[in-house]
PDB file of C-alpha atoms and ligand atoms in Angstrom:
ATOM      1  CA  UNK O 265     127.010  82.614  90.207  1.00  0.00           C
ATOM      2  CA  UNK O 266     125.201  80.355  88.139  1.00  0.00           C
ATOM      3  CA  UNK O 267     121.654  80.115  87.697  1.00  0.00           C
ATOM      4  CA  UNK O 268     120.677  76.746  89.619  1.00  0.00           C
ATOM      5  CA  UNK O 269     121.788  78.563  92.623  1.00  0.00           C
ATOM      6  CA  UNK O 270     118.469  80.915  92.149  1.00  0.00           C
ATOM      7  CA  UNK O 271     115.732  79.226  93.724  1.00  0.00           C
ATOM      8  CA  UNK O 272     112.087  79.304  92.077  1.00  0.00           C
ATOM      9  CA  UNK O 273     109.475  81.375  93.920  1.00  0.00           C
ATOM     10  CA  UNK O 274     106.472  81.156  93.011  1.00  0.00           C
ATOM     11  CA  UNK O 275     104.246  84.065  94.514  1.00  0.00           C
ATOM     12  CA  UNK O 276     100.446  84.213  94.514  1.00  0.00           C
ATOM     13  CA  UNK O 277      98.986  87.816  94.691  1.00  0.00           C
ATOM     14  CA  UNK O 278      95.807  87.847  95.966  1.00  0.00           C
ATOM     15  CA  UNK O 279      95.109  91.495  95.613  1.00  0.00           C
ATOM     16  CA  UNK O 280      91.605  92.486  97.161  1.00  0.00           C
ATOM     17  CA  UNK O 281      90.459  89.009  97.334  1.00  0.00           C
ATOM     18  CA  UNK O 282      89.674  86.538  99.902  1.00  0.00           C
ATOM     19  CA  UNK O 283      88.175  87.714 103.731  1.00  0.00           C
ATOM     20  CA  UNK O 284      90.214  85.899 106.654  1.00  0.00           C
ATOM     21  CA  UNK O 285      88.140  82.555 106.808  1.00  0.00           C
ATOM     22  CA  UNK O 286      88.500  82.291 102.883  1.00  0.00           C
ATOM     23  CA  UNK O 287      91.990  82.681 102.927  1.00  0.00           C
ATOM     24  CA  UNK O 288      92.521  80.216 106.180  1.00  0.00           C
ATOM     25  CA  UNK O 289      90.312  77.491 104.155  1.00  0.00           C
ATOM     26  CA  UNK O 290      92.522  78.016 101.124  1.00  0.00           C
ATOM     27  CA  UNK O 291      96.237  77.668 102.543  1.00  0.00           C
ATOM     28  CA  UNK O 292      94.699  74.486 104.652  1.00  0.00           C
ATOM     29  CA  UNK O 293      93.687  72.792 101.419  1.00  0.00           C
ATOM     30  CA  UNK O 294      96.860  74.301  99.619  1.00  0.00           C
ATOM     31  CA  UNK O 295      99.327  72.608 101.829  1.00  0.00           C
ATOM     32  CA  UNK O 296      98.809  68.775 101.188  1.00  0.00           C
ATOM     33  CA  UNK O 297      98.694  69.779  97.112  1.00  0.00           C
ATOM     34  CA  UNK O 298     102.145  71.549  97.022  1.00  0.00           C
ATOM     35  CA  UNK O 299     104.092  69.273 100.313  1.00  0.00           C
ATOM     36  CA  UNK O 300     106.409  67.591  97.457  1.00  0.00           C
ATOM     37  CA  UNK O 301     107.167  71.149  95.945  1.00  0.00           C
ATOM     38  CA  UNK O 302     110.825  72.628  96.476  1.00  0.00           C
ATOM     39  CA  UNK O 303     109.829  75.691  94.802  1.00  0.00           C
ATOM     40  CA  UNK O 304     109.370  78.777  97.314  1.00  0.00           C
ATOM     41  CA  UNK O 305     105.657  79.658  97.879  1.00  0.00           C
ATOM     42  CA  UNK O 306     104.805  83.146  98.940  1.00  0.00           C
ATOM     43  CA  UNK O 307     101.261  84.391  99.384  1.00  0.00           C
ATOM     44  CA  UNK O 308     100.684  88.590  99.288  1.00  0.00           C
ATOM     45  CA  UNK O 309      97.799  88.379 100.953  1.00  0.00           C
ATOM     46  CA  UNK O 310      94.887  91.367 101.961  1.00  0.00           C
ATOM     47  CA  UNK O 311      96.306  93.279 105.269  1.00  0.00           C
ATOM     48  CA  UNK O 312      93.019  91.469 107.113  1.00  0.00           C
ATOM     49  CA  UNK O 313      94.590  87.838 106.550  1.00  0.00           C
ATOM     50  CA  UNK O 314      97.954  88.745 107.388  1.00  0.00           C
ATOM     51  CA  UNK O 315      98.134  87.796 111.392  1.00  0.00           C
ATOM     52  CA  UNK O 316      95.514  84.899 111.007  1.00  0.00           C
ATOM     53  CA  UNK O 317      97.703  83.164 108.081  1.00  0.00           C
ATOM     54  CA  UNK O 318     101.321  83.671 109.711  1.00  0.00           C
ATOM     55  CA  UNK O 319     100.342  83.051 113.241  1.00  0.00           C
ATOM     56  CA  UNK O 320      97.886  79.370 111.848  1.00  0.00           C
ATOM     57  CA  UNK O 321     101.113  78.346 109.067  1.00  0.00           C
ATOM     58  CA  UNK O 322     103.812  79.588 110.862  1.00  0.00           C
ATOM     59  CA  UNK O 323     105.288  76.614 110.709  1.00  0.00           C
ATOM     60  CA  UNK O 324     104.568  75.587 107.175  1.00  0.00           C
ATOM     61  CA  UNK O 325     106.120  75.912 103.881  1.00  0.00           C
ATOM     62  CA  UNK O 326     104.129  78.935 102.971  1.00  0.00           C
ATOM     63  CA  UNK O 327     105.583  82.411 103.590  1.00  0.00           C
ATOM     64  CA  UNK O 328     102.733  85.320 103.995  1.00  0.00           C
ATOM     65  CA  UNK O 329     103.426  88.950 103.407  1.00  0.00           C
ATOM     66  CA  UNK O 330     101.272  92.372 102.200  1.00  0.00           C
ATOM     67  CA  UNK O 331     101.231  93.819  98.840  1.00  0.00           C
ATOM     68  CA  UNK O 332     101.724  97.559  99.954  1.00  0.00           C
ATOM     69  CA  UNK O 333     102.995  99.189 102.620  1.00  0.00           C
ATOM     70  CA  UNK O 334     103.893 102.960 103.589  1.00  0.00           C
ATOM     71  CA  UNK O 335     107.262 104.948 103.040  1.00  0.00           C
ATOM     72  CA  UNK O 336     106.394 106.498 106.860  1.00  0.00           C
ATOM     73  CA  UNK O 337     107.281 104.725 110.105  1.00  0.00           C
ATOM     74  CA  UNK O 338     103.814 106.041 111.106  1.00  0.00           C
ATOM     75  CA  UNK O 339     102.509 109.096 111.592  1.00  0.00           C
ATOM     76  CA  UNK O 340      98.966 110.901 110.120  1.00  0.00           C
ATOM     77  CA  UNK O 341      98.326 108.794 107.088  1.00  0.00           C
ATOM     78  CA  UNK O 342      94.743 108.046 107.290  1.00  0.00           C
ATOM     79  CA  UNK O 343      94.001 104.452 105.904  1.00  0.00           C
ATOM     80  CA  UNK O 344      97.939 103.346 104.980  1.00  0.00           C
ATOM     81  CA  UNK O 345     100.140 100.850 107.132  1.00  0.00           C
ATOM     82  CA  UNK O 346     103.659 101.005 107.923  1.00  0.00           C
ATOM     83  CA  UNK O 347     105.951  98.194 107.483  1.00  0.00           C
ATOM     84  CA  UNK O 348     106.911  97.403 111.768  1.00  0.00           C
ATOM     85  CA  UNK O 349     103.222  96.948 111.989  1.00  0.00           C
ATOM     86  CA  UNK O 350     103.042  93.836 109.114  1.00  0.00           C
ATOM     87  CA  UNK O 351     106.304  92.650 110.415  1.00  0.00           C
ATOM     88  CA  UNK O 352     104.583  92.543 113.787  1.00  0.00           C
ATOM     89  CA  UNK O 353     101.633  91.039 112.001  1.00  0.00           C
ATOM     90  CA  UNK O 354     104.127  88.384 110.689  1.00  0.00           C
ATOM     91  CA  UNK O 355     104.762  89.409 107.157  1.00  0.00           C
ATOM     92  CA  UNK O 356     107.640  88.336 106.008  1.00  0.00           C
ATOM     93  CA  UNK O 357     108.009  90.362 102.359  1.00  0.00           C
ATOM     94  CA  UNK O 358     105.896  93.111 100.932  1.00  0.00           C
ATOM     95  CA  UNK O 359     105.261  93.472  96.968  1.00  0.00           C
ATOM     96  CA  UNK O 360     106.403  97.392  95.914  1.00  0.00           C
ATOM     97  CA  UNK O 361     105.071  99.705  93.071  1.00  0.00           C
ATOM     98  CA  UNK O 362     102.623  97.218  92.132  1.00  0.00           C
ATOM     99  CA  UNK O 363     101.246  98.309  88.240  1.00  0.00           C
ATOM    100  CA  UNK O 364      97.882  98.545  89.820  1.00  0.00           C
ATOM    101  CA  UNK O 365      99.597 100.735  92.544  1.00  0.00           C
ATOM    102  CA  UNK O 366     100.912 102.882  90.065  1.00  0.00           C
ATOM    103  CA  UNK O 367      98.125 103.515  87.951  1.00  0.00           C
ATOM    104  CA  UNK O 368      95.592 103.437  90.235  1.00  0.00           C
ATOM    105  CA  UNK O 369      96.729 105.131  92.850  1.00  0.00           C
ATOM    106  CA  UNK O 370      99.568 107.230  91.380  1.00  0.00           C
ATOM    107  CA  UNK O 371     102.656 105.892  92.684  1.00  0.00           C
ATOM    108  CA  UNK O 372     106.144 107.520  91.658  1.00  0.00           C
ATOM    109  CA  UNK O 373     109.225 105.752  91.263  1.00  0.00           C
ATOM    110  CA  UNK O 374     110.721 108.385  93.986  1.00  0.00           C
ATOM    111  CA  UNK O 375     107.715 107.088  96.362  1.00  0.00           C
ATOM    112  CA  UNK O 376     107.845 103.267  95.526  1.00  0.00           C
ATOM    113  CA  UNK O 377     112.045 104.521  96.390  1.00  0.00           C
ATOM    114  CA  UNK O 378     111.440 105.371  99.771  1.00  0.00           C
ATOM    115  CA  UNK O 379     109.074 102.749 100.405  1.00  0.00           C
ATOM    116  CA  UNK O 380     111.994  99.669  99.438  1.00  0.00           C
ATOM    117  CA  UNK O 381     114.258 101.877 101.796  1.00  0.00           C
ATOM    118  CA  UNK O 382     112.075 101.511 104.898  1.00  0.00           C
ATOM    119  CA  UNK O 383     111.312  97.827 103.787  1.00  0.00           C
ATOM    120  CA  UNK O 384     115.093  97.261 104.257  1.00  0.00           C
ATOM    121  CA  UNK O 385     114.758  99.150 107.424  1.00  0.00           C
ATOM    122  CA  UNK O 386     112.081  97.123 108.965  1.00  0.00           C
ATOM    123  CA  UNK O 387     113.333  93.701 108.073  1.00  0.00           C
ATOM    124  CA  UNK O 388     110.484  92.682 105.000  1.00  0.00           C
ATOM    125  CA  UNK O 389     111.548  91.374 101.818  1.00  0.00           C
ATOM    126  CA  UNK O 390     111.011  93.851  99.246  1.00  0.00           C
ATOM    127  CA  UNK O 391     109.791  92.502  95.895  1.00  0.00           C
ATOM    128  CA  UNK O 392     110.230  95.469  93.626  1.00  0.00           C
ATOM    129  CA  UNK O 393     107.620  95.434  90.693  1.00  0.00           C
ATOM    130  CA  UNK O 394     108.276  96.912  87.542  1.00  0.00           C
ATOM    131  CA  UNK O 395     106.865  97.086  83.799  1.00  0.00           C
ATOM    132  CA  UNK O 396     106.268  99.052  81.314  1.00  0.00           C
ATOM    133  CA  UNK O 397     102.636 100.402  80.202  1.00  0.00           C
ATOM    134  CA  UNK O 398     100.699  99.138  76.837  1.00  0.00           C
ATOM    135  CA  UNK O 399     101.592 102.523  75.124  1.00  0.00           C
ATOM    136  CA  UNK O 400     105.386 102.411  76.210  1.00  0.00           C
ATOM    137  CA  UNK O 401     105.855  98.882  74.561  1.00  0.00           C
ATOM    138  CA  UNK O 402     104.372 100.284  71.628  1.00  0.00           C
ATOM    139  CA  UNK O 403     106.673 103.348  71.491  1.00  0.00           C
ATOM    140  CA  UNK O 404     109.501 100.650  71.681  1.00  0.00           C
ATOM    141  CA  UNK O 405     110.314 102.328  75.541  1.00  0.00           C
ATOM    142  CA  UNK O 406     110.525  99.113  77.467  1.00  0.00           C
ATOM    143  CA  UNK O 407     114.023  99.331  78.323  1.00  0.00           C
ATOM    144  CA  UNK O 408     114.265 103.296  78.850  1.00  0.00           C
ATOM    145  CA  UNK O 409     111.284 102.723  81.428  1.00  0.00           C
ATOM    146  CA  UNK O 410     112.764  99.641  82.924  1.00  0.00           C
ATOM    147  CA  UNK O 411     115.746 101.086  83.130  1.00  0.00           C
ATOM    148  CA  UNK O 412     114.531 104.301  85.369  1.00  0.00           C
ATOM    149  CA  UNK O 413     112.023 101.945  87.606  1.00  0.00           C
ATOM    150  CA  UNK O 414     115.263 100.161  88.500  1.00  0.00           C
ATOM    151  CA  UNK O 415     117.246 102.976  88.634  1.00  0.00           C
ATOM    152  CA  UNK O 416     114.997 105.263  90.531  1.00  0.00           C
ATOM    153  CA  UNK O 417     113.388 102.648  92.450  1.00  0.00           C
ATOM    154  CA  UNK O 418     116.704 101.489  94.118  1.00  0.00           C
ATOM    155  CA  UNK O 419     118.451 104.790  94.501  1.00  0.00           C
ATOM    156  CA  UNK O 420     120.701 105.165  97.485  1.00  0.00           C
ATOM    157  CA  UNK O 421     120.293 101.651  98.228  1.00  0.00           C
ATOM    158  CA  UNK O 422     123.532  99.418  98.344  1.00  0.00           C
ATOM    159  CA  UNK O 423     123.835  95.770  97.892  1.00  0.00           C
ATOM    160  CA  UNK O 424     124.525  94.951 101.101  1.00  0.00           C
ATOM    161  CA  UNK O 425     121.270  96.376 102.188  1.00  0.00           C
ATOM    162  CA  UNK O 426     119.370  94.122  99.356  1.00  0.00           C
ATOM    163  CA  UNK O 427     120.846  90.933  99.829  1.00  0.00           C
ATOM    164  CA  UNK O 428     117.029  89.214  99.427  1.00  0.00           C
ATOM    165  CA  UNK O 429     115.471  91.558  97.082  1.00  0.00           C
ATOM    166  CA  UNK O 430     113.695  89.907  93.991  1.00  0.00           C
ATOM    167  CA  UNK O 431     112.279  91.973  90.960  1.00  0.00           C
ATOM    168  CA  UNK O 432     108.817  91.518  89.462  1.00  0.00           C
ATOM    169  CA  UNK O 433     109.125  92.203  85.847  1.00  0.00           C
ATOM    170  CA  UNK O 434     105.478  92.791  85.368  1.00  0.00           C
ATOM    171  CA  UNK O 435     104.030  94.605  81.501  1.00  0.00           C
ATOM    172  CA  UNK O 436     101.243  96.818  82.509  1.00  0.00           C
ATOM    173  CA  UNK O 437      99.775  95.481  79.228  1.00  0.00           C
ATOM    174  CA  UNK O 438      99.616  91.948  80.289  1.00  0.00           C
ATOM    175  CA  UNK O 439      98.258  92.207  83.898  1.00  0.00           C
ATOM    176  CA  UNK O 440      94.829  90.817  84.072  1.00  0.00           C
ATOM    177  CA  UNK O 441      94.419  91.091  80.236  1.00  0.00           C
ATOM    178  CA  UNK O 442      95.079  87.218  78.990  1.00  0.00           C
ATOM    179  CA  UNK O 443      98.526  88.635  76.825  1.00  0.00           C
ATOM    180  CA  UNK O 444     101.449  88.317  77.450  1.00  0.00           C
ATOM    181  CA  UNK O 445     104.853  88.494  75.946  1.00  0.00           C
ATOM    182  CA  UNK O 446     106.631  85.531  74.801  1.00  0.00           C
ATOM    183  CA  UNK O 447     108.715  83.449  76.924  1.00  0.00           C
ATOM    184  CA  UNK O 448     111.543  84.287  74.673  1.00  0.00           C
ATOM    185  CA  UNK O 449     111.443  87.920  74.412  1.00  0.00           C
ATOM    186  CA  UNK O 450     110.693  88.291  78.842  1.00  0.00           C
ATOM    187  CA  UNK O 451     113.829  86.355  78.596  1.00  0.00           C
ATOM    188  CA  UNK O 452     116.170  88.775  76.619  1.00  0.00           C
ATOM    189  CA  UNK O 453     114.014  91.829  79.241  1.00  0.00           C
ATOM    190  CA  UNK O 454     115.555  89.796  82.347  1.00  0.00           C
ATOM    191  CA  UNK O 455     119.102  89.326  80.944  1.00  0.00           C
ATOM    192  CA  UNK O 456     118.260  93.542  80.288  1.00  0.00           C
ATOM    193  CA  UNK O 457     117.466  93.728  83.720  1.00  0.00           C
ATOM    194  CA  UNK O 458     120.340  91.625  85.198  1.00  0.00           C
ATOM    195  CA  UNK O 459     122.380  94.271  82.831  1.00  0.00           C
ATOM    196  CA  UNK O 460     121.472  97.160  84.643  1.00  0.00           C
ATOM    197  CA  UNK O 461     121.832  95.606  88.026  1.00  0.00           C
ATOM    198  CA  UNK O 462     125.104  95.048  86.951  1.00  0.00           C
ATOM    199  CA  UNK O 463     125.885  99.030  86.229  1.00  0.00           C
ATOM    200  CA  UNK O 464     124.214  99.856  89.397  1.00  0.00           C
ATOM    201  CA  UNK O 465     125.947  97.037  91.675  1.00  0.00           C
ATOM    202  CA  UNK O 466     127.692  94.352  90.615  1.00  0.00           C
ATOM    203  CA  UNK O 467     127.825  91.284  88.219  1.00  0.00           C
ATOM    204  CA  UNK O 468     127.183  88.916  91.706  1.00  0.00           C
ATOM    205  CA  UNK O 469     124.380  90.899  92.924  1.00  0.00           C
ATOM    206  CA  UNK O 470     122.947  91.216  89.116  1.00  0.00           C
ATOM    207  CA  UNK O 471     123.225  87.117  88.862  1.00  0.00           C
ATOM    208  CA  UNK O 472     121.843  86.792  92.712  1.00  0.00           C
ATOM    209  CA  UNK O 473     118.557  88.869  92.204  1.00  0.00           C
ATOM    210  CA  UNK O 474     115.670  86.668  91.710  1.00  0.00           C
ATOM    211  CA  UNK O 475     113.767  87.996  88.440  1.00  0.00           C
ATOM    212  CA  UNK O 476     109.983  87.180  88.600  1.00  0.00           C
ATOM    213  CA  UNK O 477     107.736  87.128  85.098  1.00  0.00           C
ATOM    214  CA  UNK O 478     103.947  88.611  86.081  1.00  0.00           C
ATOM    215  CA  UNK O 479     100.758  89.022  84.168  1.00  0.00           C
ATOM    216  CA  UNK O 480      98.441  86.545  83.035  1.00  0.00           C
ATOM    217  CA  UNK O 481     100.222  83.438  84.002  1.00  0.00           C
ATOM    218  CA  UNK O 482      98.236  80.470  83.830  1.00  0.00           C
ATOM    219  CA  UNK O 483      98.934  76.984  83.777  1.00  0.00           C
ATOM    220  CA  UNK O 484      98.994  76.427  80.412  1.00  0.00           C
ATOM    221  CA  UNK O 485     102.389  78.977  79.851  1.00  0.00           C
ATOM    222  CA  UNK O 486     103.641  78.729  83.539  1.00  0.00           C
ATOM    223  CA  UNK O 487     106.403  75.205  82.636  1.00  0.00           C
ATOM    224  CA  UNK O 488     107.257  77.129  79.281  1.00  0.00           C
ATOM    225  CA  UNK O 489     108.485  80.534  81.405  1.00  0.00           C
ATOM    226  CA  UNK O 490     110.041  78.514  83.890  1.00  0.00           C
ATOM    227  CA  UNK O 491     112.156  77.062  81.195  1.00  0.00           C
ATOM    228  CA  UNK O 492     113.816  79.860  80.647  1.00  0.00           C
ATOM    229  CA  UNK O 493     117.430  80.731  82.413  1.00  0.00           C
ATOM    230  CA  UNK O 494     116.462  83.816  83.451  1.00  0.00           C
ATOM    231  CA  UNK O 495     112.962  83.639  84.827  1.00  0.00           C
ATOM    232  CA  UNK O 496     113.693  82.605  88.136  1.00  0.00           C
ATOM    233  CA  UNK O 497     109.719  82.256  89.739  1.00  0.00           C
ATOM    234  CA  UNK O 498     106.733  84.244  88.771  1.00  0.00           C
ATOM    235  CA  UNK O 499     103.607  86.353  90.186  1.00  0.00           C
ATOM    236  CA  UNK O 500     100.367  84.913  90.088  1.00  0.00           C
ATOM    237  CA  UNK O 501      97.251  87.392  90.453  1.00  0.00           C
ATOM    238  CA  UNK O 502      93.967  85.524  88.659  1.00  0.00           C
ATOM    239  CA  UNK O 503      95.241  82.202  89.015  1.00  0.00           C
ATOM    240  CA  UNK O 504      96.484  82.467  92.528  1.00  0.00           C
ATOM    241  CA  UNK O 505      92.978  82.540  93.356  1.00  0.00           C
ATOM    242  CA  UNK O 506      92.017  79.016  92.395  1.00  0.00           C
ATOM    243  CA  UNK O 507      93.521  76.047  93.841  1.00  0.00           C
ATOM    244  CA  UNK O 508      94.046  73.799  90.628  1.00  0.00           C
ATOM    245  CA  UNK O 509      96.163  76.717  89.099  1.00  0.00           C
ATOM    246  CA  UNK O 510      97.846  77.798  91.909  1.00  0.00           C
ATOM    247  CA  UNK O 511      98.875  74.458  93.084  1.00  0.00           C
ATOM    248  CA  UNK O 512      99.745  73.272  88.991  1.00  0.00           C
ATOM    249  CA  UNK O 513     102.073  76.124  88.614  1.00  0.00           C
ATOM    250  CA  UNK O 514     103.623  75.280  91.872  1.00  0.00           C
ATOM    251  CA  UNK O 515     104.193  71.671  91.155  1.00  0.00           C
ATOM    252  CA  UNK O 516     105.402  72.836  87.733  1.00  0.00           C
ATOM    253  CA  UNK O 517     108.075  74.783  88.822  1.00  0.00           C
ATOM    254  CA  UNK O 518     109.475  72.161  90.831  1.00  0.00           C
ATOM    255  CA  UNK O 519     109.290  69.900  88.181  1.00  0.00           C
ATOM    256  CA  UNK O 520     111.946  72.540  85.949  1.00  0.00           C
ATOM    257  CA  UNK O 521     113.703  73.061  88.891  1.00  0.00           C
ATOM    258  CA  UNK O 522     114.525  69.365  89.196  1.00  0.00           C
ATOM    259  CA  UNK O 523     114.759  69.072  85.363  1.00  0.00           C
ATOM    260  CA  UNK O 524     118.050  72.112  85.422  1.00  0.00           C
ATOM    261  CA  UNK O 525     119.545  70.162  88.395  1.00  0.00           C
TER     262      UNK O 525
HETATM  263  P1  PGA V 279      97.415  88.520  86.744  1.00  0.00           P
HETATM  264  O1  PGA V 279      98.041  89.539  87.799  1.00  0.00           O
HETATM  265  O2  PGA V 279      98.143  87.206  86.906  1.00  0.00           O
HETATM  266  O3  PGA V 279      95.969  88.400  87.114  1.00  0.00           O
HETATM  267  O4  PGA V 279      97.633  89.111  85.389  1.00  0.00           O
HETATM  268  C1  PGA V 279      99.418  89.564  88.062  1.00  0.00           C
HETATM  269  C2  PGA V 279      99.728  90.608  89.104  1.00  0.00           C
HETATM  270  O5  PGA V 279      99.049  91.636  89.136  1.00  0.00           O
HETATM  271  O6  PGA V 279     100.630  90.458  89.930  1.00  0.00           O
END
């Protein structure tokens, strides 16, 4: 399977941004600026916005989902959510083992595991985030800690069960912090990827996953990523917040879509 078969996504994290009338003003004003796009447009949006934004664009381009969810179908977990209840809410995918997850809030491949099983099981799209920290990079342990996210992340999982997963190749180092890698070298880290989805699946489902680039996209870099074979959409956090951005990075991956075509 070639790679024009691999739509762009383009997905704006919001993270703990935006209350419910914020976000409804935004998506209204986003519409008319992305209606020529092709490019898929996903918004992770704050658990509040959720109902509001799926029930108000339900029949829109835009797809709305959460950015965390619980491993439990619900029980005693003060202050977490379980996945029926955003799929009820109308979230249609839910970002997993954010970085910020991670970090801040401890999150274990073996957790972030369970949580992409009972995605499956609920019917959300799981977008699997992974990266590697600022001191791992330097250590030259990209791969070995890419390799276990993916590994551990997707144990006991088969294909069949992940037929619309996508992977958010995401370095810890470059979320929120204005660096990022080059275009080049996330390239040769998603053909790595695609590698080990091979070992652990198959060649098709390695060449079917779509492979997001996150952390400090702008503008300015977003048509040079998108250039790239392997770099199939990416994840917006500071720019999703602004129209302009949000909306130019959207229109520019549909202009590289059309350009591969
Ligand atoms: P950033 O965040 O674009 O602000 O670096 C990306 C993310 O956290 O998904």
């Amino acid at each position: 399977m070639a790679e024009e078969s691999r739509q762009k996504v383009v997905i704006g994290n919001w993270k703990m941004h935006k209350t419910i009338e914020e976000a409804r003003s935004f998506v209204q004003e986003l519409i008319p600026l992305v209606q020529n796009s092709n490019s898929r447009i996903y918004l992770a949006v704050p658990f509040t916005a959720i109902y509001p934004l799926a029930q108000e664009f339900k029949d829109s381009s835009i797809t709305i989902g959460a950015q965390n969810m619980n491993d439990a179908s619900e029980g005693a977990f003060t202050g977490e959510i379980a996945g029926k209840m955003l799929v009820e809410a109308g979230a249609k995918f839910v970002l997993l083992g954010h970085s910020e997850r991670r970090h801040l809030f401890n999150e274990s491949n073996a957790f972030v595991n369970r949580k992409v099983k009972r995605a499956v099981q609920d019917g959300l799209q799981p977008v699997l985030c992974i990266g590697e920290t600022k001191q791992q990079h330097d250590e030259g342990k990209t791969e070995e800690v890419l390799r276990a996210q993916l590994q551990e992340g997707l144990a006991d999982l088969e294909a069949d069960q992940l037929g619309d997963l996508m992977i958010a190749y995401e370095p810890v180092w470059a979320v929120g912090t204005g660096h990022t890698p080059t275009p080049e070298k996330i390239e040769e880290l998603h053909r790595f990827i695609r590698t080990v989805l091979a070992e652990l699946f198959s060649e098709e489902f390695a060449q079917k996953v779509i492979l997001q680039y996150g952390g400090s996209v702008t503008p300015v870099i977003a048509e040079s990523l998108l250039h790239e074979q392997d770099i199939d959409g990416l994840l917006i956090g500071g720019a999703s917040l602004s129209l302009e951005s949000f909306s130019q990075i959207v229109n520019d991956s549909q202009l590289n879509q059309s350009s591969k075509d």
